[in-house]
PDB file of C-alpha atoms in Angstrom:
ATOM      1  CA  MET A  16      32.137  -8.644  -9.612  1.00  0.00           C
ATOM      2  CA  ALA A  17      34.419  -5.951 -10.973  1.00  0.00           C
ATOM      3  CA  TYR A  18      35.491  -4.670  -7.537  1.00  0.00           C
ATOM      4  CA  LEU A  19      36.750  -8.082  -6.453  1.00  0.00           C
ATOM      5  CA  GLU A  20      38.530  -8.640  -9.771  1.00  0.00           C
ATOM      6  CA  ARG A  21      40.329  -5.267  -9.432  1.00  0.00           C
ATOM      7  CA  ILE A  22      41.433  -5.943  -5.840  1.00  0.00           C
ATOM      8  CA  VAL A  23      42.807  -9.397  -6.585  1.00  0.00           C
ATOM      9  CA  GLU A  24      44.525  -8.247  -9.763  1.00  0.00           C
ATOM     10  CA  ALA A  25      46.209  -5.428  -7.811  1.00  0.00           C
ATOM     11  CA  LYS A  26      47.429  -7.945  -5.212  1.00  0.00           C
ATOM     12  CA  GLN A  27      48.720 -10.258  -7.919  1.00  0.00           C
ATOM     13  CA  VAL A  28      50.603  -7.438  -9.648  1.00  0.00           C
ATOM     14  CA  ALA A  29      52.121  -6.287  -6.331  1.00  0.00           C
ATOM     15  CA  VAL A  30      53.399  -9.786  -5.508  1.00  0.00           C
ATOM     16  CA  TRP A  31      54.634 -10.317  -9.070  1.00  0.00           C
ATOM     17  CA  ASN A  32      56.501  -6.995  -9.055  1.00  0.00           C
ATOM     18  CA  GLU A  33      58.093  -7.824  -5.709  1.00  0.00           C
ATOM     19  CA  PHE A  34      59.652 -11.081  -6.894  1.00  0.00           C
ATOM     20  CA  SER A  35      59.797 -11.089 -10.698  1.00  0.00           C
ATOM     21  CA  THR A  36      63.034  -9.091 -10.882  1.00  0.00           C
ATOM     22  CA  GLU A  37      64.987 -11.828  -9.118  1.00  0.00           C
ATOM     23  CA  PRO A  38      67.053 -13.987 -11.499  1.00  0.00           C
ATOM     24  CA  GLU A  39      65.402 -17.119 -10.144  1.00  0.00           C
ATOM     25  CA  PRO A  40      62.132 -16.167  -8.418  1.00  0.00           C
ATOM     26  CA  PRO A  41      61.546 -18.220  -5.245  1.00  0.00           C
ATOM     27  CA  PHE A  42      58.217 -19.601  -6.464  1.00  0.00           C
ATOM     28  CA  THR A  43      56.694 -21.707  -9.202  1.00  0.00           C
ATOM     29  CA  ALA A  44      53.394 -19.896  -9.103  1.00  0.00           C
ATOM     30  CA  ILE A  45      51.674 -17.073  -7.254  1.00  0.00           C
ATOM     31  CA  LEU A  46      48.313 -17.506  -5.559  1.00  0.00           C
ATOM     32  CA  VAL A  47      46.445 -14.417  -4.400  1.00  0.00           C
ATOM     33  CA  ALA A  48      42.846 -14.178  -3.218  1.00  0.00           C
ATOM     34  CA  ASP A  49      40.329 -11.950  -1.530  1.00  0.00           C
ATOM     35  CA  THR A  50      36.860 -12.554  -0.136  1.00  0.00           C
ATOM     36  CA  VAL A  51      33.841 -10.284   0.152  1.00  0.00           C
ATOM     37  CA  VAL A  52      30.411 -10.638   1.711  1.00  0.00           C
ATOM     38  CA  VAL A  53      27.571  -9.228  -0.400  1.00  0.00           C
ATOM     39  CA  LEU A  54      24.071  -8.462   0.884  1.00  0.00           C
ATOM     40  CA  ASP A  55      21.532  -6.823  -1.416  1.00  0.00           C
ATOM     41  CA  GLU A  56      24.328  -5.997  -3.891  1.00  0.00           C
ATOM     42  CA  GLN A  57      26.191  -4.095  -1.144  1.00  0.00           C
ATOM     43  CA  ILE A  58      29.671  -5.238  -0.112  1.00  0.00           C
ATOM     44  CA  LEU A  59      29.972  -5.629   3.643  1.00  0.00           C
ATOM     45  CA  GLY A  60      33.598  -5.286   4.612  1.00  0.00           C
ATOM     46  CA  LYS A  61      35.457  -6.095   7.784  1.00  0.00           C
ATOM     47  CA  PRO A  62      34.155  -4.369  10.892  1.00  0.00           C
ATOM     48  CA  THR A  63      36.119  -1.487  12.338  1.00  0.00           C
ATOM     49  CA  ASP A  64      35.264  -2.390  15.938  1.00  0.00           C
ATOM     50  CA  ILE A  65      32.876  -4.481  18.038  1.00  0.00           C
ATOM     51  CA  ALA A  66      29.987  -2.010  17.647  1.00  0.00           C
ATOM     52  CA  HIS A  67      30.370  -2.123  13.868  1.00  0.00           C
ATOM     53  CA  ALA A  68      30.584  -5.936  13.994  1.00  0.00           C
ATOM     54  CA  PHE A  69      27.248  -6.011  15.813  1.00  0.00           C
ATOM     55  CA  LEU A  70      25.669  -3.756  13.148  1.00  0.00           C
ATOM     56  CA  LEU A  71      26.935  -6.004  10.354  1.00  0.00           C
ATOM     57  CA  LEU A  72      25.647  -9.093  12.130  1.00  0.00           C
ATOM     58  CA  GLN A  73      22.240  -7.435  12.581  1.00  0.00           C
ATOM     59  CA  LYS A  74      22.085  -6.795   8.829  1.00  0.00           C
ATOM     60  CA  LEU A  75      22.927 -10.415   8.041  1.00  0.00           C
ATOM     61  CA  ALA A  76      20.833 -12.119  10.749  1.00  0.00           C
ATOM     62  CA  GLY A  77      17.958 -14.154   9.353  1.00  0.00           C
ATOM     63  CA  ARG A  78      18.967 -13.379   5.758  1.00  0.00           C
ATOM     64  CA  THR A  79      20.798 -14.970   2.863  1.00  0.00           C
ATOM     65  CA  HIS A  80      23.948 -13.325   1.527  1.00  0.00           C
ATOM     66  CA  ARG A  81      26.718 -14.239  -0.884  1.00  0.00           C
ATOM     67  CA  VAL A  82      30.325 -14.916  -0.003  1.00  0.00           C
ATOM     68  CA  MET A  83      32.527 -14.365  -3.031  1.00  0.00           C
ATOM     69  CA  THR A  84      36.195 -15.267  -3.244  1.00  0.00           C
ATOM     70  CA  ARG A  85      38.317 -14.406  -6.244  1.00  0.00           C
ATOM     71  CA  PHE A  86      41.664 -16.097  -6.688  1.00  0.00           C
ATOM     72  CA  VAL A  87      44.366 -15.742  -9.304  1.00  0.00           C
ATOM     73  CA  LEU A  88      47.165 -18.206  -9.990  1.00  0.00           C
ATOM     74  CA  ARG A  89      50.087 -17.045 -12.090  1.00  0.00           C
ATOM     75  CA  ASP A  90      53.148 -18.840 -13.369  1.00  0.00           C
ATOM     76  CA  ARG A  91      56.536 -17.276 -12.640  1.00  0.00           C
ATOM     77  CA  ASN A  92      57.164 -17.332 -16.380  1.00  0.00           C
ATOM     78  CA  PRO A  93      55.623 -14.125 -17.789  1.00  0.00           C
ATOM     79  CA  LEU A  94      54.400 -16.126 -20.786  1.00  0.00           C
ATOM     80  CA  GLY A  95      53.033 -18.930 -18.617  1.00  0.00           C
ATOM     81  CA  PRO A  96      49.453 -19.452 -17.577  1.00  0.00           C
ATOM     82  CA  LYS A  97      47.439 -17.059 -15.457  1.00  0.00           C
ATOM     83  CA  ILE A  98      44.148 -18.361 -14.119  1.00  0.00           C
ATOM     84  CA  GLY A  99      41.480 -16.303 -12.389  1.00  0.00           C
ATOM     85  CA  HIS A 100      38.274 -17.660 -10.901  1.00  0.00           C
ATOM     86  CA  THR A 101      35.515 -16.323  -8.659  1.00  0.00           C
ATOM     87  CA  VAL A 102      33.607 -18.723  -6.411  1.00  0.00           C
ATOM     88  CA  THR A 103      30.266 -17.751  -4.910  1.00  0.00           C
ATOM     89  CA  THR A 104      28.558 -19.414  -1.947  1.00  0.00           C
ATOM     90  CA  GLU A 105      25.129 -18.534  -0.573  1.00  0.00           C
ATOM     91  CA  VAL A 106      24.944 -18.407   3.212  1.00  0.00           C
ATOM     92  CA  THR A 107      21.836 -18.004   5.328  1.00  0.00           C
ATOM     93  CA  LEU A 108      22.398 -16.895   8.909  1.00  0.00           C
ATOM     94  CA  ALA A 109      20.096 -17.630  11.797  1.00  0.00           C
ATOM     95  CA  ASN A 110      18.614 -14.779  13.784  1.00  0.00           C
ATOM     96  CA  PRO A 111      19.391 -15.647  17.408  1.00  0.00           C
ATOM     97  CA  GLY A 112      18.396 -12.202  18.680  1.00  0.00           C
ATOM     98  CA  GLU A 113      20.117  -8.990  19.684  1.00  0.00           C
ATOM     99  CA  THR A 114      21.635 -10.229  22.950  1.00  0.00           C
ATOM    100  CA  CYS A 115      23.240 -13.242  21.304  1.00  0.00           C
ATOM    101  CA  LEU A 116      24.556 -11.168  18.396  1.00  0.00           C
ATOM    102  CA  ARG A 117      26.034  -8.625  20.820  1.00  0.00           C
ATOM    103  CA  ARG A 118      27.728 -11.380  22.810  1.00  0.00           C
ATOM    104  CA  TYR A 119      29.162 -12.941  19.679  1.00  0.00           C
ATOM    105  CA  ALA A 120      30.400  -9.588  18.368  1.00  0.00           C
ATOM    106  CA  ALA A 121      32.037  -8.972  21.750  1.00  0.00           C
ATOM    107  CA  THR A 122      34.172 -12.112  21.359  1.00  0.00           C
ATOM    108  CA  GLY A 123      36.103 -10.210  18.691  1.00  0.00           C
ATOM    109  CA  GLU A 124      36.276 -13.313  16.533  1.00  0.00           C
ATOM    110  CA  GLY A 125      34.766 -11.577  13.520  1.00  0.00           C
ATOM    111  CA  LEU A 126      36.798  -8.373  13.673  1.00  0.00           C
ATOM    112  CA  ASP A 127      39.120  -9.475  10.879  1.00  0.00           C
ATOM    113  CA  LYS A 128      36.410 -11.139   8.785  1.00  0.00           C
ATOM    114  CA  ALA A 129      34.232  -9.740   6.022  1.00  0.00           C
ATOM    115  CA  GLY A 130      30.685  -9.821   7.362  1.00  0.00           C
ATOM    116  CA  ALA A 131      31.922  -9.984  10.989  1.00  0.00           C
ATOM    117  CA  TYR A 132      31.553 -13.741  11.511  1.00  0.00           C
ATOM    118  CA  ALA A 133      33.745 -16.821  11.287  1.00  0.00           C
ATOM    119  CA  ALA A 134      31.912 -19.903  10.007  1.00  0.00           C
ATOM    120  CA  GLN A 135      34.902 -22.007  11.099  1.00  0.00           C
ATOM    121  CA  GLY A 136      34.854 -20.757  14.683  1.00  0.00           C
ATOM    122  CA  ILE A 137      32.355 -19.788  17.338  1.00  0.00           C
ATOM    123  CA  GLY A 138      30.331 -18.111  14.584  1.00  0.00           C
ATOM    124  CA  ALA A 139      29.407 -21.530  13.185  1.00  0.00           C
ATOM    125  CA  PHE A 140      26.287 -21.373  15.371  1.00  0.00           C
ATOM    126  CA  LEU A 141      25.024 -18.569  13.116  1.00  0.00           C
ATOM    127  CA  VAL A 142      25.220 -20.555   9.877  1.00  0.00           C
ATOM    128  CA  GLU A 143      21.761 -21.949   9.231  1.00  0.00           C
ATOM    129  CA  ARG A 144      22.286 -22.985   5.619  1.00  0.00           C
ATOM    130  CA  LEU A 145      25.124 -22.959   3.125  1.00  0.00           C
ATOM    131  CA  VAL A 146      24.862 -23.611  -0.607  1.00  0.00           C
ATOM    132  CA  GLY A 147      28.233 -24.013  -2.286  1.00  0.00           C
ATOM    133  CA  SER A 148      31.778 -24.286  -1.016  1.00  0.00           C
ATOM    134  CA  TYR A 149      32.315 -24.235   2.755  1.00  0.00           C
ATOM    135  CA  THR A 150      36.022 -23.486   2.320  1.00  0.00           C
ATOM    136  CA  ASN A 151      35.032 -20.484   0.217  1.00  0.00           C
ATOM    137  CA  VAL A 152      33.197 -19.073   3.231  1.00  0.00           C
ATOM    138  CA  VAL A 153      36.264 -19.717   5.369  1.00  0.00           C
ATOM    139  CA  GLY A 154      38.314 -17.720   2.856  1.00  0.00           C
ATOM    140  CA  LEU A 155      39.801 -19.910   0.136  1.00  0.00           C
ATOM    141  CA  PRO A 156      37.808 -22.338  -2.051  1.00  0.00           C
ATOM    142  CA  VAL A 157      40.340 -25.139  -1.778  1.00  0.00           C
ATOM    143  CA  SER A 158      38.780 -27.613  -4.231  1.00  0.00           C
ATOM    144  CA  HIS A 159      38.587 -24.908  -6.898  1.00  0.00           C
ATOM    145  CA  VAL A 160      42.209 -23.878  -6.306  1.00  0.00           C
ATOM    146  CA  VAL A 161      43.385 -27.498  -6.541  1.00  0.00           C
ATOM    147  CA  GLU A 162      41.388 -27.956  -9.756  1.00  0.00           C
ATOM    148  CA  ALA A 163      43.051 -24.847 -11.218  1.00  0.00           C
ATOM    149  CA  LEU A 164      46.510 -26.059 -10.128  1.00  0.00           C
ATOM    150  CA  VAL A 165      45.927 -29.432 -11.785  1.00  0.00           C
ATOM    151  CA  SER A 166      44.562 -27.894 -14.990  1.00  0.00           C
ATOM    152  CA  ALA A 167      47.600 -25.568 -15.225  1.00  0.00           C
ATOM    153  CA  GLY A 168      49.972 -28.499 -14.726  1.00  0.00           C
ATOM    154  CA  TRP A 169      51.402 -27.161 -11.452  1.00  0.00           C
ATOM    155  CA  LEU A 170      50.023 -30.019  -9.431  1.00  0.00           C
ATOM    156  CA  LYS A 171      50.757 -33.361 -11.030  1.00  0.00           C
ATOM    157  CA  ASP A 172      49.734 -36.839  -9.992  1.00  0.00           C
ATOM    158  CA  PHE A 173      47.172 -35.510  -7.559  1.00  0.00           C
ATOM    159  CA  PRO A 174      44.955 -38.260  -6.192  1.00  0.00           C
TER     160      PRO A 174
END
């Protein structure tokens, strides 16, 4: 998804520009990522308030959507490796009804989450089915990041 690639690339450039001018940058590699929720080819962002969270949850209830996380790893050496990968997970949410969705939205748990729910929190009760990486839905596909770190040589002797 071009939007996600642009956002993550912009983050990566911003972090790189912040630290790359130092004689000895305080990192070996940079990891940046962003996650979006996509329903019917429409990106559902983070809710602006509890009412908006409820509307997002209503859209997702009883339906399958995609959670997409793009991450980029970059070596501090400008000539070193730069790895970008997008991980997609399909998530089907239950439809517990309007009252339940309103109560969940009112907890505020999903206010800082794309799609207005947290699969790792109270919102776990909404997740009916998940196909793909659970940690991707939480926000960072850990196994994919570790695989990229190993393949780039940044993580050696990993189990």
